[in-house]
Short mmCIF file of C-alpha atoms in Angstrom, two decimals:
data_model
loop_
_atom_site.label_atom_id
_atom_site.label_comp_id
_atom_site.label_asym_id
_atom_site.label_seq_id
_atom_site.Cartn_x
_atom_site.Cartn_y
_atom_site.Cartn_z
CA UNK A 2 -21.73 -1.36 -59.19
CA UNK A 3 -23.50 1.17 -57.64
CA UNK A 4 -25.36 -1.27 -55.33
CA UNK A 5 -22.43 -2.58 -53.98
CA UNK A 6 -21.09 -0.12 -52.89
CA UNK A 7 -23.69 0.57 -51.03
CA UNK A 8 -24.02 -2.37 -49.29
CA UNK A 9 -20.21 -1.78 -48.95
CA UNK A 10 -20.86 1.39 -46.84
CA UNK A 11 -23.42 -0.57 -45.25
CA UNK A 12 -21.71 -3.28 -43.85
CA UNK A 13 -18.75 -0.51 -42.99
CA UNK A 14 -20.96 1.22 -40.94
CA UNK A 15 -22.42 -1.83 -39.19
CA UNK A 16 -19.24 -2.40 -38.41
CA UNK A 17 -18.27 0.95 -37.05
CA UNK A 18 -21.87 0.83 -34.85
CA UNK A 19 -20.32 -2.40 -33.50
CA UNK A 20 -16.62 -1.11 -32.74
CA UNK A 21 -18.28 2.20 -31.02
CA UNK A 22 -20.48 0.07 -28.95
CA UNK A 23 -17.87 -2.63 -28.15
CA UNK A 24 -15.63 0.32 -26.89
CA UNK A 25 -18.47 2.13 -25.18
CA UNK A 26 -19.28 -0.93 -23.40
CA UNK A 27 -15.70 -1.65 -22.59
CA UNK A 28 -15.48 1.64 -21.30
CA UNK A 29 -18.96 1.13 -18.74
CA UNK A 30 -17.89 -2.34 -17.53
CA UNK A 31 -14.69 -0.81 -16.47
CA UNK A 32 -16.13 1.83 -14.73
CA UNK A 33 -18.98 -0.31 -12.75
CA UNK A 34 -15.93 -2.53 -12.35
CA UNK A 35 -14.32 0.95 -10.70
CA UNK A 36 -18.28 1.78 -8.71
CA UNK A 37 -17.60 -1.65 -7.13
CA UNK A 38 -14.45 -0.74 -5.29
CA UNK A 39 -15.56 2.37 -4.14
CA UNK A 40 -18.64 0.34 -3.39
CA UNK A 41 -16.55 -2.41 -0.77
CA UNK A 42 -14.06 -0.09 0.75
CA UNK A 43 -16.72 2.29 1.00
CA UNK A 44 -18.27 -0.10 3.14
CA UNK A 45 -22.05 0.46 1.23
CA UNK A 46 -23.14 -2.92 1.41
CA UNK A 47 -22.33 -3.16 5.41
CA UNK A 48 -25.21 -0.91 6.23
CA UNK A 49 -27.38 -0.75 2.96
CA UNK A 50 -27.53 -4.71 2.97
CA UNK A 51 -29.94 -6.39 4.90
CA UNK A 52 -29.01 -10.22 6.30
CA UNK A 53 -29.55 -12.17 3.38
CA UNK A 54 -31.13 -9.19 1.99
CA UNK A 55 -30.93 -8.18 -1.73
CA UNK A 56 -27.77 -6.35 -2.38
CA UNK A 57 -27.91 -2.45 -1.48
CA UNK A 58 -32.40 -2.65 -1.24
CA UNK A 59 -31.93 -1.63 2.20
CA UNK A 60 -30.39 -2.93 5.89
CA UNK A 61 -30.69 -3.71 9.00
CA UNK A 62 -31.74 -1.22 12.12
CA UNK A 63 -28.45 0.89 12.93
CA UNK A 64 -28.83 1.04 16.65
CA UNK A 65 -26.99 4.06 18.18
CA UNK A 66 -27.20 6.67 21.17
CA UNK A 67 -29.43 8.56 19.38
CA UNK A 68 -32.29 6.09 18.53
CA UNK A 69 -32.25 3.86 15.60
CA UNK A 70 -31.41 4.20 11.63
CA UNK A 71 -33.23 2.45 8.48
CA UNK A 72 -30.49 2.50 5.99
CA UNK A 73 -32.53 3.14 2.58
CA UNK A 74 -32.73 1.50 -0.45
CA UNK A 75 -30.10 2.35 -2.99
CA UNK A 76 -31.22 -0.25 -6.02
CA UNK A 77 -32.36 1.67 -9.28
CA UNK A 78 -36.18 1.20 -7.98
CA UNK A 79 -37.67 4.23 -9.06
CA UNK A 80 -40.10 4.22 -6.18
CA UNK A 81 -38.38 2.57 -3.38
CA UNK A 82 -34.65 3.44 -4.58
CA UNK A 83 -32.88 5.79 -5.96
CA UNK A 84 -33.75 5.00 -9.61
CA UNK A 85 -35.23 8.46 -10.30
CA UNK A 86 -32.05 10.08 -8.96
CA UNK A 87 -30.31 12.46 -11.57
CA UNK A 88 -26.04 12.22 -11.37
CA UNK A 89 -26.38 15.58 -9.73
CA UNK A 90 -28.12 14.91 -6.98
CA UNK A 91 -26.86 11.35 -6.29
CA UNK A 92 -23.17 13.46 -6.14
CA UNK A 93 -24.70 16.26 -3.92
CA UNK A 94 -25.62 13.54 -1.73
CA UNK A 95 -22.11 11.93 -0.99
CA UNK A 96 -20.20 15.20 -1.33
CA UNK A 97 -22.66 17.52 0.60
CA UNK A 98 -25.36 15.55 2.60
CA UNK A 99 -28.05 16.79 1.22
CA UNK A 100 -31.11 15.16 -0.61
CA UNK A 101 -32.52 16.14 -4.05
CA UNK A 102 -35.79 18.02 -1.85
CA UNK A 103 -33.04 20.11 -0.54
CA UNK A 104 -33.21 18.17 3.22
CA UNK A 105 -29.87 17.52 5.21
CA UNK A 106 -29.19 14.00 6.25
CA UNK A 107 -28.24 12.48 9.51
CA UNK A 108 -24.48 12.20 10.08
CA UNK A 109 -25.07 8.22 10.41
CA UNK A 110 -24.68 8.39 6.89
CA UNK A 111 -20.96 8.83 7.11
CA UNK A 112 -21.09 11.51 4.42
CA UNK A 113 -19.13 13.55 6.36
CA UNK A 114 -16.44 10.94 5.36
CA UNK A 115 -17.64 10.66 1.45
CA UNK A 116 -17.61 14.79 1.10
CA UNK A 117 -14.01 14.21 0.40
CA UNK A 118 -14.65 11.55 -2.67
CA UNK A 119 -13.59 12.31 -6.15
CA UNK A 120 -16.66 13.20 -8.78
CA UNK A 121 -14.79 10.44 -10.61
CA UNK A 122 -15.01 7.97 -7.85
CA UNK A 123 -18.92 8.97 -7.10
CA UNK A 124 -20.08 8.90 -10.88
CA UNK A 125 -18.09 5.08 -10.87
CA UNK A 126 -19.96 4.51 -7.78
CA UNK A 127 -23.20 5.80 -9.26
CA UNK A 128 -22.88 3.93 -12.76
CA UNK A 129 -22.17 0.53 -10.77
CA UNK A 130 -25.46 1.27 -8.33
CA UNK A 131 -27.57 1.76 -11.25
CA UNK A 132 -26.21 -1.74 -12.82
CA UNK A 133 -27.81 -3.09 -10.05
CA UNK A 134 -31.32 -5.02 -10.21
CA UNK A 135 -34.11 -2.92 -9.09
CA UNK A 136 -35.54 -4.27 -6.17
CA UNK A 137 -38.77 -2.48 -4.52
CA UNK A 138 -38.49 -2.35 -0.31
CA UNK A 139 -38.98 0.26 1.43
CA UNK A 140 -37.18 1.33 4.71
CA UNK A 141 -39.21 1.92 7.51
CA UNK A 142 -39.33 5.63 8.71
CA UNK A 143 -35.97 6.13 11.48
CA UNK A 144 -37.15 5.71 15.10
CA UNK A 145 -35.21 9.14 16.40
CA UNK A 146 -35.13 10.41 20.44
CA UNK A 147 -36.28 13.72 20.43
CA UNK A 148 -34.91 15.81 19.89
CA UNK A 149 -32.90 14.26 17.11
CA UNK A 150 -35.74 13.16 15.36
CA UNK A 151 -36.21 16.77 13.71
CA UNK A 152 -34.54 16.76 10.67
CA UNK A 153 -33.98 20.77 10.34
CA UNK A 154 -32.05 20.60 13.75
CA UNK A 155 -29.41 19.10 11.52
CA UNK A 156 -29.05 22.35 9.98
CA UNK A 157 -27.34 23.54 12.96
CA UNK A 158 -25.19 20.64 13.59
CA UNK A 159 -24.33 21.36 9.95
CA UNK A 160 -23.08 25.10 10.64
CA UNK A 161 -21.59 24.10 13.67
CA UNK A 162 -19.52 20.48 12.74
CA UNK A 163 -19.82 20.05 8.85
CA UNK A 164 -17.91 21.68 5.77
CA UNK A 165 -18.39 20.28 2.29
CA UNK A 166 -14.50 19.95 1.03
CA UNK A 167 -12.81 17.76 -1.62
CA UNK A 168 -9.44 15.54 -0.42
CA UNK A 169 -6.50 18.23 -0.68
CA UNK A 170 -3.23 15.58 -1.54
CA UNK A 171 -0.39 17.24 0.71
CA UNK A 172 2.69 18.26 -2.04
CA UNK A 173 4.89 17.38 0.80
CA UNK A 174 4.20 13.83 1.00
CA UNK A 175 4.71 11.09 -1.14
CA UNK A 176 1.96 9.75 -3.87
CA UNK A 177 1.47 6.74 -1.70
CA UNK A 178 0.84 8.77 1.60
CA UNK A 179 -1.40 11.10 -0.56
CA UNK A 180 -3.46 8.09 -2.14
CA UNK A 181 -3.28 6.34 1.45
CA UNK A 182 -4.83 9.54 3.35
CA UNK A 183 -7.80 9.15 0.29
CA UNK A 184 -8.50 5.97 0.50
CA UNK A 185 -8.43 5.72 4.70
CA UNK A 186 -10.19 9.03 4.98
CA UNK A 187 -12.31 9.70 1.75
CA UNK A 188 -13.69 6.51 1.16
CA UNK A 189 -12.47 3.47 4.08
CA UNK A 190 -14.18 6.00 6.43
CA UNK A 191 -11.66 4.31 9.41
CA UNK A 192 -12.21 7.34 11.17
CA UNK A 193 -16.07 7.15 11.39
CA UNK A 194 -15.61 4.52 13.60
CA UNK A 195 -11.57 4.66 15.22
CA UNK A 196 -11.83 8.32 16.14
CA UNK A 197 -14.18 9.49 18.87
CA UNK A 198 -17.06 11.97 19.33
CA UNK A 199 -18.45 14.78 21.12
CA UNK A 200 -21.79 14.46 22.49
CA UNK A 201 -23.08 15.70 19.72
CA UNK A 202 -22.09 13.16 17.49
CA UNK A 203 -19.69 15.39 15.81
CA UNK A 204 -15.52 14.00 14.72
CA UNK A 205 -13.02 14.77 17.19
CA UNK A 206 -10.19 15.34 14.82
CA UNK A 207 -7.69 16.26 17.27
CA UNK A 208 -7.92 12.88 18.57
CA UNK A 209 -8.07 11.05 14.88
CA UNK A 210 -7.73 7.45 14.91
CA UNK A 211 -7.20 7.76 19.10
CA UNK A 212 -10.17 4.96 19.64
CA UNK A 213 -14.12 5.23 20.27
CA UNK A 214 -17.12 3.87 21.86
CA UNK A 215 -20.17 3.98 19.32
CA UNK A 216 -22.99 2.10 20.99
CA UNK A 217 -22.21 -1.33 20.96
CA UNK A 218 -18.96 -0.86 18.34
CA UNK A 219 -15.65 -0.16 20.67
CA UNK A 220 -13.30 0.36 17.70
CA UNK A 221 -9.51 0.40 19.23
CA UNK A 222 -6.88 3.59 18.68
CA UNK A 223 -5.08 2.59 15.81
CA UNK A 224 -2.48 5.28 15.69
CA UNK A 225 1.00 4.05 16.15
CA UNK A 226 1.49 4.63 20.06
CA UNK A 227 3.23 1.77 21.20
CA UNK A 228 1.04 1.44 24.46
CA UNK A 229 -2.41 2.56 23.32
CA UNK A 230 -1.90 2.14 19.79
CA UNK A 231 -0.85 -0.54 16.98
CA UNK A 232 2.94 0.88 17.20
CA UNK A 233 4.07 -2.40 18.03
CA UNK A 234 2.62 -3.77 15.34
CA UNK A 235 5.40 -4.33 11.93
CA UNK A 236 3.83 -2.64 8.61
CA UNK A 237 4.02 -6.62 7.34
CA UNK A 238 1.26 -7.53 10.71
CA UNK A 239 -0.95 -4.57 9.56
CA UNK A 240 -0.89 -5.78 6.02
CA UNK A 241 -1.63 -9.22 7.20
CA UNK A 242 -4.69 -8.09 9.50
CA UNK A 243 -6.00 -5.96 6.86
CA UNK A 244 -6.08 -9.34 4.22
CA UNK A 245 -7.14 -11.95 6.33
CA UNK A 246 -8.39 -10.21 9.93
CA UNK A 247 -5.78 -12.26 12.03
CA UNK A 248 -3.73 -10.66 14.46
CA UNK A 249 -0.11 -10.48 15.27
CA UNK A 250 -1.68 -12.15 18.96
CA UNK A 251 -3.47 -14.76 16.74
CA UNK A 252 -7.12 -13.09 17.66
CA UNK A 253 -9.10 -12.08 14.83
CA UNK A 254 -11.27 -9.60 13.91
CA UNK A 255 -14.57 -9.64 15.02
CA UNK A 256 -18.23 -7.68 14.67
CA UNK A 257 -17.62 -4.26 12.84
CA UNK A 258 -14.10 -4.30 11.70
CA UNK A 259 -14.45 -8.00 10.51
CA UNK A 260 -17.16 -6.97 7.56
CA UNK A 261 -14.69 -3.85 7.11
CA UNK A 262 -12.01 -6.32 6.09
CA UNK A 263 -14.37 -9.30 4.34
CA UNK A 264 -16.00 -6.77 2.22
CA UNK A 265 -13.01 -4.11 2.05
CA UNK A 266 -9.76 -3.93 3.12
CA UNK A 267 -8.84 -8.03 2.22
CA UNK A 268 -9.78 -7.49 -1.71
CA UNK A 269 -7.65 -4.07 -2.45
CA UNK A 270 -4.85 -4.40 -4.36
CA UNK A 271 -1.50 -4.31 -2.93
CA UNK A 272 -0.44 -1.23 -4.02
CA UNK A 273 -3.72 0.28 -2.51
CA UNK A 274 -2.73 -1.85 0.69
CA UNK A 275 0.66 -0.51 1.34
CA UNK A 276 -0.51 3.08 0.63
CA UNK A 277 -3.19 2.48 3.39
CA UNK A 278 -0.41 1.26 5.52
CA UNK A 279 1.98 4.09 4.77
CA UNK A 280 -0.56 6.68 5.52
CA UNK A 281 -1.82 4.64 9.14
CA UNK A 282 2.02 4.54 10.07
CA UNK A 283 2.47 8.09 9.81
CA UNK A 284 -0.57 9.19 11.42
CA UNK A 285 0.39 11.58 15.24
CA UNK A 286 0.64 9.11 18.20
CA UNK A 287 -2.12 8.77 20.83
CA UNK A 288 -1.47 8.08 24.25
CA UNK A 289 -5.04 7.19 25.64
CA UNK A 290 -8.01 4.72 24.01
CA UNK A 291 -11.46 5.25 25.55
CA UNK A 292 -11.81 1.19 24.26
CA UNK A 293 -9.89 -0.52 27.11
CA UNK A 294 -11.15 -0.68 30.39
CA UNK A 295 -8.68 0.80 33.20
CA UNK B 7 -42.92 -21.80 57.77
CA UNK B 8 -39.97 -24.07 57.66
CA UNK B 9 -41.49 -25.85 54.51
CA UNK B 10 -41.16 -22.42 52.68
CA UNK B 11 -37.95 -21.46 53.91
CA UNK B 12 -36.56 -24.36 53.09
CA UNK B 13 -38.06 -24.03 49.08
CA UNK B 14 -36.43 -20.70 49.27
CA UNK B 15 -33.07 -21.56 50.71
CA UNK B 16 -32.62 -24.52 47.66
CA UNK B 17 -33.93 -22.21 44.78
CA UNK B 18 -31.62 -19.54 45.89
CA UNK B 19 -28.86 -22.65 45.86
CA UNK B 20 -30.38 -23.39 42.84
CA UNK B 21 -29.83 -20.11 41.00
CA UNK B 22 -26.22 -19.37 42.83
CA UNK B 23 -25.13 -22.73 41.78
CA UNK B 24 -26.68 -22.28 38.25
CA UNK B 25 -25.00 -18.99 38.10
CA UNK B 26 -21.43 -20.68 39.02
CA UNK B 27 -22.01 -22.96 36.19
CA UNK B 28 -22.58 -19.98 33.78
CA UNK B 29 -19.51 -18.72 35.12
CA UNK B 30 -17.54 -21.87 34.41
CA UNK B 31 -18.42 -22.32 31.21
CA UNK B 32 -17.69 -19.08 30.15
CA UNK B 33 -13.75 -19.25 31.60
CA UNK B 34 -13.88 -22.73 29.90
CA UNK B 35 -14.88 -21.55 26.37
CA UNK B 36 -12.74 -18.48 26.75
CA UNK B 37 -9.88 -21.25 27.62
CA UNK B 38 -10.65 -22.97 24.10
CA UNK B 39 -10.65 -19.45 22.34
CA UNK B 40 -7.51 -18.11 23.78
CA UNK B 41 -5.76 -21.26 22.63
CA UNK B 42 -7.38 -21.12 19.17
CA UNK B 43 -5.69 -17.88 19.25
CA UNK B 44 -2.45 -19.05 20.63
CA UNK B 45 -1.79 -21.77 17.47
CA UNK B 46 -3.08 -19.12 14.99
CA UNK B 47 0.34 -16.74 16.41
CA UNK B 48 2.60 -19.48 16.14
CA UNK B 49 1.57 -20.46 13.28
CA UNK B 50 1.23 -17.49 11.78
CA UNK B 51 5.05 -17.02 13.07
CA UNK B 52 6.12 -20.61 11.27
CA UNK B 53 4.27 -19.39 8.10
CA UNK B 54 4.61 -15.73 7.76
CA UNK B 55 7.75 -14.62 9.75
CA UNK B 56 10.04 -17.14 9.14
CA UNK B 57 9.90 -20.00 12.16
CA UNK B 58 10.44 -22.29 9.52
CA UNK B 59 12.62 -24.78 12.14
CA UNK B 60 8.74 -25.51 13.46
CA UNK B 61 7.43 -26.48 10.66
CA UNK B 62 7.09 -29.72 11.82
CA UNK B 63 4.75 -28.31 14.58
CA UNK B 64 2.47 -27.10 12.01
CA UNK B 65 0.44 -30.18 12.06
CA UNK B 66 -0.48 -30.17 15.90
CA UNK B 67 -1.16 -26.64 15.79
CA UNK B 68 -4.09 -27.51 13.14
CA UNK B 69 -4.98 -31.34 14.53
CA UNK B 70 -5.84 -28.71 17.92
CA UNK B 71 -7.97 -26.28 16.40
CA UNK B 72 -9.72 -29.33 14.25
CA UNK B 73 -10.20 -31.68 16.83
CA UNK B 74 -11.80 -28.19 19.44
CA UNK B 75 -13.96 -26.90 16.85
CA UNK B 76 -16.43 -29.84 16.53
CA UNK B 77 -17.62 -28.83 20.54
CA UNK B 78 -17.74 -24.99 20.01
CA UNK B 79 -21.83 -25.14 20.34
CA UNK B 80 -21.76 -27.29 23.25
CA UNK B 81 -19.85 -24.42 24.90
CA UNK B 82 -22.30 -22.17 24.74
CA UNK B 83 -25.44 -23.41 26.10
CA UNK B 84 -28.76 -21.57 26.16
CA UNK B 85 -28.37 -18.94 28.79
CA UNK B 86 -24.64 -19.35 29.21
CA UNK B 87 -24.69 -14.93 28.97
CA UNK B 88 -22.31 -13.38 31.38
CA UNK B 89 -21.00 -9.96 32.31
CA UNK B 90 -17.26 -11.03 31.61
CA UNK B 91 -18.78 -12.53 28.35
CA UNK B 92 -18.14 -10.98 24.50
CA UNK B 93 -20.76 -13.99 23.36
CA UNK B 94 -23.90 -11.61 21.59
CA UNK B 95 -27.00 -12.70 22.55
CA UNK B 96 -27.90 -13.52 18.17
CA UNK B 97 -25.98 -16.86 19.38
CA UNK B 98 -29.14 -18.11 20.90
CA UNK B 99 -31.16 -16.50 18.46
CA UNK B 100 -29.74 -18.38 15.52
CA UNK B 101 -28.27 -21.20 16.76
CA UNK B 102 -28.37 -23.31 13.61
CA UNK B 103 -26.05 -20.49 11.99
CA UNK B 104 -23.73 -20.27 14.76
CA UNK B 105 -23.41 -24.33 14.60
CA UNK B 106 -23.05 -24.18 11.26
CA UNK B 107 -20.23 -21.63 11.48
CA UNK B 108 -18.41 -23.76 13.67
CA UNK B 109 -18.90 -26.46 11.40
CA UNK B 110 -17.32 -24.31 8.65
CA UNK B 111 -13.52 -23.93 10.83
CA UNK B 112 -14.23 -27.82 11.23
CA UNK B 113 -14.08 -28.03 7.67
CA UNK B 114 -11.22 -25.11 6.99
CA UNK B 115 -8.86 -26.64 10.15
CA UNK B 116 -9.41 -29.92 8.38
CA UNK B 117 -8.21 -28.59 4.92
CA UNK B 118 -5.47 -26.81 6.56
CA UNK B 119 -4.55 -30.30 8.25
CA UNK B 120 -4.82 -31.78 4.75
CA UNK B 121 -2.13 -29.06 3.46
CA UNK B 122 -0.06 -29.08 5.85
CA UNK B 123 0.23 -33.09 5.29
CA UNK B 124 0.43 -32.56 1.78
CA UNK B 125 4.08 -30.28 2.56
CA UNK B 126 3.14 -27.64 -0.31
CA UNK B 127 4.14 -24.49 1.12
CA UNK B 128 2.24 -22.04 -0.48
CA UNK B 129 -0.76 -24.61 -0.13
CA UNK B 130 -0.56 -24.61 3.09
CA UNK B 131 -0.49 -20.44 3.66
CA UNK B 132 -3.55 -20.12 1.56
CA UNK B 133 -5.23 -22.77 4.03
CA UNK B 134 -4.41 -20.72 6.87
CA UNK B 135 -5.08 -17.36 5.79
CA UNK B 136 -8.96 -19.32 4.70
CA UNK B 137 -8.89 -20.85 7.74
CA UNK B 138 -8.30 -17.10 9.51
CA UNK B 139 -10.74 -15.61 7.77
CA UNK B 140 -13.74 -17.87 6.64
CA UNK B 141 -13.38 -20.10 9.64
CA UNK B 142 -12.55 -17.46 12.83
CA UNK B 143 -13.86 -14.22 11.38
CA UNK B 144 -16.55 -15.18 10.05
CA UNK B 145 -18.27 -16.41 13.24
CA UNK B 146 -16.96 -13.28 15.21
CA UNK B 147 -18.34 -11.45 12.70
CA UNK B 148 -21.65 -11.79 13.55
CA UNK B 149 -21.67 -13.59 17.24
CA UNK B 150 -18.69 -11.66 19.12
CA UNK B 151 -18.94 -8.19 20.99
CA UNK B 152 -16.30 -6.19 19.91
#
């Protein structure tokens, strides 16, 4: 009698052990399922990724005006990646630019975009980067014109261009606008590429989304100015461009903004879409885009 | 003396005539590519926006793009780089890829064609919006300035 009870209680707790872990499992595969959006929209992959490289170990030379970037590896490698990497410090990294010795990092990073992410998003972000297979590569050390290659310039830059802030949703607007404004400006980072610079290299928000020369990436304005902008285009032609990369002209997307929508913008779900869309509609008009020649 | 200028007078021919070519070829493929882009707005108008009373159009749109995209590497030759060119330079680099690129809207235009025959609507918009993005995209992705 006594015995089998036992193995009663026994077999109850197995099964209890099994429910708990079904559920916590559940509960991790939906948020690496979560990491993995943040992960495309973010855009990750498009610099962390080599050519045929192993996914996030590391990418190909970023070539701009002030010399050239190694994107590092972001695999759970303990010694290559960022497999040593406590929550904390992979967080203080997105949100604040910073790396666990305490250094700043280059603004190439677009963390200046990510400071406005959700600890939600980041720790979804951070549980589907450790799912990840560890791969060991290292990145080469940046090749930096002085005098950007000293790191604790950035400092400055920092005091002068960079504040750590969270997205603040706007009461006045809609829930769509205020999820559109996160995901264009938090996480789709449109503007580190759509708005333009000083010579510094810092955001000229009072021209957001007016159009910029990077380099070699000449991303259009994409405010809604008819003449300089997308104004002409219907919310139903943005939609389309942002799922498949054609055009209302027919052209399609090319270089930069082509992996933007492959990766991104073309597998968000359509409620995500249209809030993108409301928020790029409403954005202030700009007459001007440094992207087409006179 | 006259020997030499003479050597110098055809190279310079040579190169000016070489140069035209480049030129040519570039207006040429840039012809090809604006069309391309031409039946992807119409019939992104037929499919998307209603032009339904084309529909019958559909097919030559698609039979163009197919029967174009087989030459796309033979319009750009090595060296065909120009200053009123958005080709990237990679093209040359990798030109197995970039043929096999073109090879992949080949394949898309023909299973749009194929769709399009078939008179499945919704068929037929998924074949497009492939075609868009797996067939055009793709190779602009990596071998167009933008």
């Amino acid at each position: 009698m006594k015995n089998i009870a036992r193995i009663d209680f026994k077999l109850w707790a197995v099964g209890l052990l099994l429910w708990v872990g079904a559920v916590w499992a559940a509960e991790r595969e939906d948020l690496i399922r979560r990491g993995e959006k943040v992960f495309l929209l973010g855009g990750c992959g498009n610099c962390h990724t080599a050519e045929s490289g192993p996914l996030a170990a590391g990418g190909e030379p970023l070539i701009t005006p002030f010399g050239t970037f190694y994107p590092p590896n972001l695999t759970p490698d303990p010694e290559t990646g960022i497999g040593k990497w406590s929550e904390e410090e992979f967080i203080q990294a997105l949100q604040e630019g910073i790396s666990p010795e305490g250094q700043p990092y280059y603004p190439a990073f677009p963390f200046t975009s990510y400071t406005k992410m959700s600890v939600r998003d980041i720790r979804a972000l951070r549980a589907y980067l450790k799912a990840l297979p560890a791969v060991k590569r290292r990145a080469p050390e940046h090749e930096l014109r002085f005098p950007f290659n000293l790191r604790p310039g950035l400092w400055v830059w920092r005091w002068l261009f960079f504040r750590p802030e969270r997205f603040k949703p706007d009461p006045f607007r809609s829930e769509t606008w205020n999820r559109g404004a996160y995901l264009v400006e938090a996480i789709g980072h449109c503007g580190e590429c759509h708005t333009p610079r000083n010579f510094l290299g810092a955001l000229d928000w009072d021209r957001a989304y007016g159009g910029a020369v990077l380099g070699e990436i000449k991303a259009p304005n994409i405010t809604p100015d008819p003449d300089y902008g997308i104004g002409e285009w219907s919310r139903e032609d943005l939609s389309y461009f942002l799922k498949t990369g054609i055009k209302p002209d027919g052209d399609t997307a090319s270089g930069e903004m082509a992996k933007v929508i492959r990766g991104g913008t073309a597998r968000l779900d359509e409620a995500d879409l249209a809030a993108i869309i409301e928020y790029l509609t409403s954005l202030r008009p700009i007459a001007s885009d440094p992207t087409q020649k006179p | 003396m006259n020997k030499r200028w003479f050597v110098a007078v055809m190279a310079a021919a040579c190169i000016s005539s070489a140069w035209a070519d480049v030129k040519a070829i570039v207006a040429y493929r840039q012809g090809v590519m604006k069309s391309f882009g031409g039946h992807m707005q119409a019939l992104k108008a037929i499919l998307a926006e209603g032009q339904k009373q084309f529909q019958p159009n559909a097919l030559f749109h698609g039979e163009a793009i197919l029967g174009l995209a087989k030459s796309i590497p033979d319009m750009f030759p090595q060296g065909s780089e120009h200053r009123k060119s958005a080709a990237k330079k990679e093209i040359w680099k990798n030109f197995p890829d970039f043929t096999s690129r073109a090879q992949t809207l080949e394949r898309l235009s023909q299973e749009f064609v194929q769709a399009v025959k078939g008179g499945d609507e919704a068929a037929m918009k998924a074949a497009f919006q492939k075609m868009g993005k797996e067939g055009c995209s793709a190779c602009h992705e990596k071998y167009r300035k933008d």
